[in-house]
mmCIF file of C-alpha atoms in Angstrom:
data_model
loop_
_atom_site.group_PDB
_atom_site.id
_atom_site.type_symbol
_atom_site.label_atom_id
_atom_site.label_comp_id
_atom_site.label_asym_id
_atom_site.label_seq_id
_atom_site.Cartn_x
_atom_site.Cartn_y
_atom_site.Cartn_z
ATOM 1 C CA MET A 5 44.917 -11.947 -3.117
ATOM 2 C CA PRO A 6 41.347 -10.215 -3.783
ATOM 3 C CA VAL A 7 40.009 -8.717 -0.809
ATOM 4 C CA THR A 8 36.395 -10.476 -0.990
ATOM 5 C CA ASN A 9 36.807 -13.986 -1.368
ATOM 6 C CA PHE A 10 33.532 -15.956 -2.908
ATOM 7 C CA THR A 11 31.913 -16.782 -6.370
ATOM 8 C CA GLU A 12 28.766 -16.535 -8.427
ATOM 9 C CA ALA A 13 27.797 -19.663 -7.563
ATOM 10 C CA ASP A 14 27.616 -17.973 -3.435
ATOM 11 C CA VAL A 15 25.723 -15.422 -5.001
ATOM 12 C CA THR A 16 23.379 -17.301 -6.435
ATOM 13 C CA LEU A 17 22.995 -19.775 -4.097
ATOM 14 C CA GLY A 18 22.340 -17.372 -1.108
ATOM 15 C CA ILE A 19 19.847 -15.668 -3.026
ATOM 16 C CA VAL A 20 17.741 -18.270 -3.917
ATOM 17 C CA ARG A 21 18.258 -19.690 -0.364
ATOM 18 C CA GLU A 22 17.422 -16.490 1.639
ATOM 19 C CA PHE A 23 14.262 -17.039 -0.780
ATOM 20 C CA ALA A 24 13.148 -20.187 -0.010
ATOM 21 C CA SER A 25 13.427 -18.839 3.868
ATOM 22 C CA PHE A 26 11.328 -15.755 3.291
ATOM 23 C CA PHE A 27 9.032 -17.013 1.336
ATOM 24 C CA ALA A 28 8.500 -20.194 4.007
ATOM 25 C CA GLU A 29 8.589 -17.485 6.446
ATOM 26 C CA TRP A 30 5.666 -15.166 4.719
ATOM 27 C CA ALA A 31 3.345 -17.213 2.865
ATOM 28 C CA GLU A 32 0.563 -16.672 5.431
ATOM 29 C CA PRO A 33 0.757 -13.352 6.908
ATOM 30 C CA ASP A 34 -1.874 -11.721 9.006
ATOM 31 C CA VAL A 35 -2.239 -8.897 6.841
ATOM 32 C CA VAL A 36 -1.885 -8.681 2.739
ATOM 33 C CA VAL A 37 -1.220 -4.946 2.571
ATOM 34 C CA VAL A 38 -1.463 -4.350 -1.487
ATOM 35 C CA GLY A 39 0.087 -1.489 -2.523
ATOM 36 C CA ALA A 40 3.346 0.766 -0.944
ATOM 37 C CA GLY A 41 2.022 4.429 -1.274
ATOM 38 C CA PRO A 42 1.015 6.779 1.824
ATOM 39 C CA ALA A 43 -2.406 5.325 2.163
ATOM 40 C CA GLY A 44 -0.645 1.276 1.725
ATOM 41 C CA LEU A 45 2.337 2.514 4.062
ATOM 42 C CA ALA A 46 0.274 4.594 6.643
ATOM 43 C CA ALA A 47 -1.949 1.186 7.100
ATOM 44 C CA SER A 48 1.630 -1.025 7.319
ATOM 45 C CA LEU A 49 2.879 1.305 10.157
ATOM 46 C CA ARG A 50 -0.154 0.925 12.389
ATOM 47 C CA LEU A 51 -1.162 -3.250 11.667
ATOM 48 C CA SER A 52 2.611 -4.270 11.839
ATOM 49 C CA ARG A 53 2.464 -3.634 15.553
ATOM 50 C CA ARG A 54 0.010 -6.129 16.511
ATOM 51 C CA TYR A 55 -0.071 -8.199 13.402
ATOM 52 C CA LYS A 56 2.206 -9.817 10.633
ATOM 53 C CA VAL A 57 2.066 -7.097 8.091
ATOM 54 C CA LEU A 58 3.666 -8.238 4.215
ATOM 55 C CA VAL A 59 3.352 -5.293 2.186
ATOM 56 C CA LEU A 60 2.487 -6.412 -1.890
ATOM 57 C CA GLU A 61 3.993 -3.525 -4.971
ATOM 58 C CA ARG A 62 3.990 -3.631 -8.694
ATOM 59 C CA GLY A 63 6.292 -1.665 -8.865
ATOM 60 C CA LEU A 64 10.325 -1.614 -7.819
ATOM 61 C CA GLY A 65 9.542 1.268 -5.448
ATOM 62 C CA VAL A 66 7.883 2.546 -2.324
ATOM 63 C CA GLY A 67 5.613 5.469 -1.953
ATOM 64 C CA GLY A 68 3.494 5.950 -5.189
ATOM 65 C CA GLY A 69 2.240 8.559 -6.988
ATOM 66 C CA ILE A 70 2.993 11.033 -4.257
ATOM 67 C CA ARG A 71 6.894 11.282 -5.100
ATOM 68 C CA GLY A 72 5.944 12.798 -8.284
ATOM 69 C CA GLY A 73 5.192 15.499 -6.072
ATOM 70 C CA GLY A 74 2.740 18.047 -8.158
ATOM 71 C CA MET A 75 3.464 17.831 -11.875
ATOM 72 C CA LEU A 76 7.123 16.456 -10.871
ATOM 73 C CA LEU A 77 7.984 19.655 -8.803
ATOM 74 C CA PRO A 78 9.228 17.283 -6.377
ATOM 75 C CA PHE A 79 7.286 18.417 -3.704
ATOM 76 C CA ALA A 80 3.600 18.194 -1.805
ATOM 77 C CA ALA A 81 1.658 19.602 0.809
ATOM 78 C CA VAL A 82 -0.030 18.241 4.075
ATOM 79 C CA GLU A 83 -1.994 19.512 6.083
ATOM 80 C CA GLU A 84 -1.241 20.503 10.129
ATOM 81 C CA GLY A 85 -2.789 17.475 12.265
ATOM 82 C CA GLU A 86 -2.673 13.623 12.100
ATOM 83 C CA ALA A 87 -0.709 13.359 8.859
ATOM 84 C CA SER A 88 1.990 15.816 9.637
ATOM 85 C CA ASP A 89 2.070 14.755 13.548
ATOM 86 C CA LEU A 90 3.553 11.321 12.318
ATOM 87 C CA LEU A 91 5.716 12.598 9.266
ATOM 88 C CA SER A 92 7.750 14.937 11.742
ATOM 89 C CA SER A 93 7.624 12.462 14.025
ATOM 90 C CA LEU A 94 9.806 9.907 11.669
ATOM 91 C CA GLY A 95 11.828 12.819 11.092
ATOM 92 C CA THR A 96 10.717 14.004 7.828
ATOM 93 C CA ARG A 97 11.714 18.256 6.561
ATOM 94 C CA MET A 98 8.298 20.331 6.603
ATOM 95 C CA VAL A 99 7.924 23.952 5.981
ATOM 96 C CA ARG A 100 4.940 25.811 6.872
ATOM 97 C CA ARG A 101 3.769 28.117 4.191
ATOM 98 C CA GLY A 102 0.070 29.761 5.150
ATOM 99 C CA LYS A 103 -2.094 26.615 6.937
ATOM 100 C CA LEU A 104 0.130 23.751 4.872
ATOM 101 C CA TYR A 105 3.624 22.262 5.059
ATOM 102 C CA PHE A 106 5.853 21.389 2.515
ATOM 103 C CA LEU A 107 7.885 18.696 1.806
ATOM 104 C CA SER A 108 9.625 16.542 -0.708
ATOM 105 C CA GLY A 109 7.306 13.441 -0.941
ATOM 106 C CA LEU A 110 10.295 11.081 -1.894
ATOM 107 C CA GLU A 111 11.933 11.840 1.917
ATOM 108 C CA ALA A 112 8.439 11.244 3.700
ATOM 109 C CA MET A 113 7.417 7.970 1.977
ATOM 110 C CA VAL A 114 11.247 6.926 2.716
ATOM 111 C CA ARG A 115 11.052 7.733 5.908
ATOM 112 C CA LEU A 116 7.359 6.521 5.952
ATOM 113 C CA ALA A 117 8.621 3.172 4.507
ATOM 114 C CA LYS A 118 11.771 2.212 6.541
ATOM 115 C CA ALA A 119 9.156 3.121 9.857
ATOM 116 C CA VAL A 120 7.208 -0.187 8.546
ATOM 117 C CA LEU A 121 10.482 -2.146 8.044
ATOM 118 C CA ASP A 122 11.723 -1.694 11.000
ATOM 119 C CA ASN A 123 8.462 -2.788 13.045
ATOM 120 C CA GLY A 124 8.777 -5.930 11.581
ATOM 121 C CA ALA A 125 6.638 -5.900 8.383
ATOM 122 C CA PHE A 126 8.204 -6.863 4.655
ATOM 123 C CA ILE A 127 7.953 -4.715 1.500
ATOM 124 C CA TRP A 128 7.985 -7.059 -1.536
ATOM 125 C CA THR A 129 7.942 -5.343 -4.305
ATOM 126 C CA GLY A 130 7.967 -6.119 -8.487
ATOM 127 C CA VAL A 131 4.687 -8.680 -7.318
ATOM 128 C CA HIS A 132 1.318 -8.292 -9.130
ATOM 129 C CA VAL A 133 -1.612 -9.161 -7.073
ATOM 130 C CA GLU A 134 -3.871 -10.974 -10.348
ATOM 131 C CA ASP A 135 -6.479 -12.084 -8.342
ATOM 132 C CA LEU A 136 -8.036 -12.712 -4.861
ATOM 133 C CA ILE A 137 -8.510 -16.231 -2.772
ATOM 134 C CA VAL A 138 -12.803 -15.999 -1.629
ATOM 135 C CA ARG A 139 -14.059 -18.691 0.495
ATOM 136 C CA GLY A 140 -17.997 -18.104 0.420
ATOM 137 C CA GLU A 141 -18.467 -14.172 0.761
ATOM 138 C CA ARG A 142 -15.379 -13.659 2.322
ATOM 139 C CA VAL A 143 -12.148 -12.268 1.517
ATOM 140 C CA SER A 144 -9.106 -15.209 2.097
ATOM 141 C CA GLY A 145 -5.904 -13.672 1.134
ATOM 142 C CA VAL A 146 -4.120 -13.269 -2.854
ATOM 143 C CA VAL A 147 -3.217 -14.637 -5.206
ATOM 144 C CA ILE A 148 -0.066 -13.392 -7.051
ATOM 145 C CA ASN A 149 2.689 -13.516 -9.747
ATOM 146 C CA TRP A 150 5.565 -11.240 -11.221
ATOM 147 C CA THR A 151 4.500 -7.941 -12.232
ATOM 148 C CA PRO A 152 7.260 -8.482 -15.523
ATOM 149 C CA ILE A 153 4.977 -12.122 -16.265
ATOM 150 C CA ALA A 154 1.145 -10.066 -16.143
ATOM 151 C CA ASP A 155 2.808 -7.270 -18.265
ATOM 152 C CA SER A 156 4.369 -9.893 -20.786
ATOM 153 C CA GLY A 157 0.592 -11.515 -21.229
ATOM 154 C CA TRP A 158 2.124 -15.080 -20.505
ATOM 155 C CA HIS A 159 -0.346 -17.388 -19.156
ATOM 156 C CA VAL A 160 2.548 -18.524 -15.913
ATOM 157 C CA ASP A 161 -0.212 -19.894 -13.146
ATOM 158 C CA PRO A 162 0.280 -17.932 -10.072
ATOM 159 C CA LEU A 163 1.446 -18.699 -6.317
ATOM 160 C CA MET A 164 -1.218 -18.215 -3.610
ATOM 161 C CA ILE A 165 -0.643 -15.995 0.111
ATOM 162 C CA PRO A 166 -3.874 -16.833 2.452
ATOM 163 C CA SER A 167 -4.306 -13.700 4.885
ATOM 164 C CA ARG A 168 -6.933 -12.983 7.555
ATOM 165 C CA ALA A 169 -7.224 -9.652 5.821
ATOM 166 C CA VAL A 170 -6.840 -7.557 2.224
ATOM 167 C CA VAL A 171 -6.084 -3.898 2.166
ATOM 168 C CA ASP A 172 -6.425 -2.584 -1.552
ATOM 169 C CA ALA A 173 -4.439 -0.039 -1.759
ATOM 170 C CA THR A 174 -3.555 0.372 -5.178
ATOM 171 C CA GLY A 175 -4.573 3.641 -5.405
ATOM 172 C CA HIS A 176 -6.499 5.106 -8.947
ATOM 173 C CA ASP A 177 -6.439 1.777 -10.189
ATOM 174 C CA ALA A 178 -8.442 0.156 -7.637
ATOM 175 C CA PHE A 179 -7.390 -3.403 -9.084
ATOM 176 C CA LEU A 180 -8.496 -5.730 -6.331
ATOM 177 C CA LEU A 181 -12.496 -3.576 -6.115
ATOM 178 C CA ARG A 182 -12.425 -4.124 -9.984
ATOM 179 C CA LEU A 183 -11.952 -7.721 -9.858
ATOM 180 C CA LEU A 184 -15.236 -8.087 -7.746
ATOM 181 C CA GLU A 185 -16.706 -5.440 -10.208
ATOM 182 C CA ARG A 186 -15.925 -7.453 -12.752
ATOM 183 C CA ARG A 187 -17.825 -10.603 -11.076
ATOM 184 C CA GLY A 188 -20.946 -8.821 -10.640
ATOM 185 C CA ARG A 189 -20.219 -8.227 -6.699
ATOM 186 C CA LEU A 190 -19.553 -4.669 -6.586
ATOM 187 C CA ARG A 191 -19.858 -1.288 -8.171
ATOM 188 C CA LEU A 192 -17.463 1.263 -8.047
ATOM 189 C CA ARG A 193 -18.756 4.564 -9.010
ATOM 190 C CA GLY A 194 -15.123 6.488 -10.166
ATOM 191 C CA MET A 195 -13.651 9.153 -8.572
ATOM 192 C CA GLY A 196 -14.745 12.876 -8.537
ATOM 193 C CA PHE A 197 -13.951 16.128 -9.596
ATOM 194 C CA MET A 198 -10.899 18.291 -7.817
ATOM 195 C CA ASP A 199 -11.891 19.505 -4.632
ATOM 196 C CA ALA A 200 -8.727 18.792 -2.671
ATOM 197 C CA PRO A 201 -10.691 20.300 1.259
ATOM 198 C CA THR A 202 -13.353 18.151 0.375
ATOM 199 C CA GLY A 203 -11.793 15.306 -0.917
ATOM 200 C CA GLU A 204 -9.463 15.298 1.732
ATOM 201 C CA GLU A 205 -11.792 14.587 4.075
ATOM 202 C CA GLU A 206 -14.413 12.439 2.721
ATOM 203 C CA VAL A 207 -11.741 9.353 1.300
ATOM 204 C CA VAL A 208 -10.924 8.940 4.840
ATOM 205 C CA GLU A 209 -14.884 8.608 5.904
ATOM 206 C CA ALA A 210 -14.862 5.786 2.352
ATOM 207 C CA SER A 211 -11.616 4.320 3.797
ATOM 208 C CA GLY A 212 -12.479 0.343 6.204
ATOM 209 C CA ARG A 213 -13.952 -2.405 5.119
ATOM 210 C CA VAL A 214 -16.041 -3.255 1.684
ATOM 211 C CA VAL A 215 -16.782 -7.268 2.076
ATOM 212 C CA GLU A 216 -15.451 -9.582 4.880
ATOM 213 C CA GLY A 217 -11.592 -9.737 4.997
ATOM 214 C CA LEU A 218 -11.052 -6.863 2.077
ATOM 215 C CA TYR A 219 -10.226 -3.152 3.312
ATOM 216 C CA VAL A 220 -10.185 0.040 0.942
ATOM 217 C CA ALA A 221 -7.982 2.799 1.125
ATOM 218 C CA GLY A 222 -6.245 6.011 -0.207
ATOM 219 C CA MET A 223 -7.466 6.570 -3.692
ATOM 220 C CA ALA A 224 -9.004 3.515 -4.264
ATOM 221 C CA ALA A 225 -11.533 4.824 -1.565
ATOM 222 C CA SER A 226 -12.279 7.385 -3.912
ATOM 223 C CA GLU A 227 -12.571 5.505 -6.853
ATOM 224 C CA LEU A 228 -14.818 3.214 -4.762
ATOM 225 C CA ARG A 229 -17.199 5.881 -3.346
ATOM 226 C CA GLY A 230 -16.984 8.771 -6.191
ATOM 227 C CA THR A 231 -15.106 11.073 -3.944
ATOM 228 C CA PRO A 232 -13.048 14.309 -5.162
ATOM 229 C CA ARG A 233 -9.435 14.036 -6.115
ATOM 230 C CA MET A 234 -6.909 16.351 -4.322
ATOM 231 C CA GLY A 235 -3.702 16.215 -6.323
ATOM 232 C CA PRO A 236 -0.600 16.388 -4.306
ATOM 233 C CA VAL A 237 -1.538 16.501 -0.821
ATOM 234 C CA LEU A 238 -0.909 13.975 1.590
ATOM 235 C CA GLY A 239 -2.774 14.453 4.341
ATOM 236 C CA GLY A 240 -5.925 12.673 3.574
ATOM 237 C CA MET A 241 -3.299 9.609 2.615
ATOM 238 C CA ILE A 242 -1.926 8.895 5.457
ATOM 239 C CA ARG A 243 -5.309 9.243 7.387
ATOM 240 C CA SER A 244 -7.030 7.341 5.150
ATOM 241 C CA GLY A 245 -4.210 4.404 5.970
ATOM 242 C CA LEU A 246 -4.283 4.986 9.601
ATOM 243 C CA ARG A 247 -8.423 4.795 9.421
ATOM 244 C CA VAL A 248 -8.374 1.134 7.818
ATOM 245 C CA ALA A 249 -5.660 -0.394 10.025
ATOM 246 C CA SER A 250 -7.949 0.651 12.745
ATOM 247 C CA ALA A 251 -10.695 -0.942 10.527
ATOM 248 C CA VAL A 252 -8.723 -3.776 10.441
ATOM 249 C CA GLU A 253 -7.531 -4.240 14.100
ATOM 250 C CA ALA A 254 -11.453 -3.850 15.492
ATOM 251 C CA ASP A 255 -11.734 -7.047 12.990
ATOM 252 C CA LEU A 256 -9.225 -9.099 13.719
ATOM 253 C CA GLY A 257 -8.570 -7.609 17.712
#
């Protein structure tokens, strides 16, 4: 007698039915956060306390580039303050060396993602945002397809997810901002040279609303405003996400 009594059809039908139920529930969230790196996850953590938040990530994992640490050495730095306090509250293990804390970027991101999920948000991986829904001058949602479809170059019509706010947390790609730039609605300055201490502060200041309905955080904000890069230092990314969440909250009420 088999221990597990199911058929392959049970697996397939269950997944299809679960997805149909999921998509019906999440087809119109309050906020779409594009990018599940540190800035996107930090924004989602705060926003999901008040709003229905859908996080879209084109890869299959969370954490963005910080998972690779510095030159694939699996550790990152974070300054003492709001970011280190948040990560510590989530159980992230950190060691202080001089003026900085050091941690596993992967551990920090996994713990942050778990907290986002525990708040009731949903992280949907393997999804590429190919365009924006725009009504007049307001960004009103995103246009999505599967990442492998986008990477293959096939023409397959997308689906749409309307929302009250969209956050571009796509990192150096600044993909949503570049959609506006290609249409002549925006100009990106491009990320500045390395200056980690300055970059940590200026990326936070650069985060916020770009146009009505669209907000920017993390390295996408650096690409927009021309702020310095900072390498494997995590604090600015976390604080950038928290700042953009405050901007969204102020607008949505």
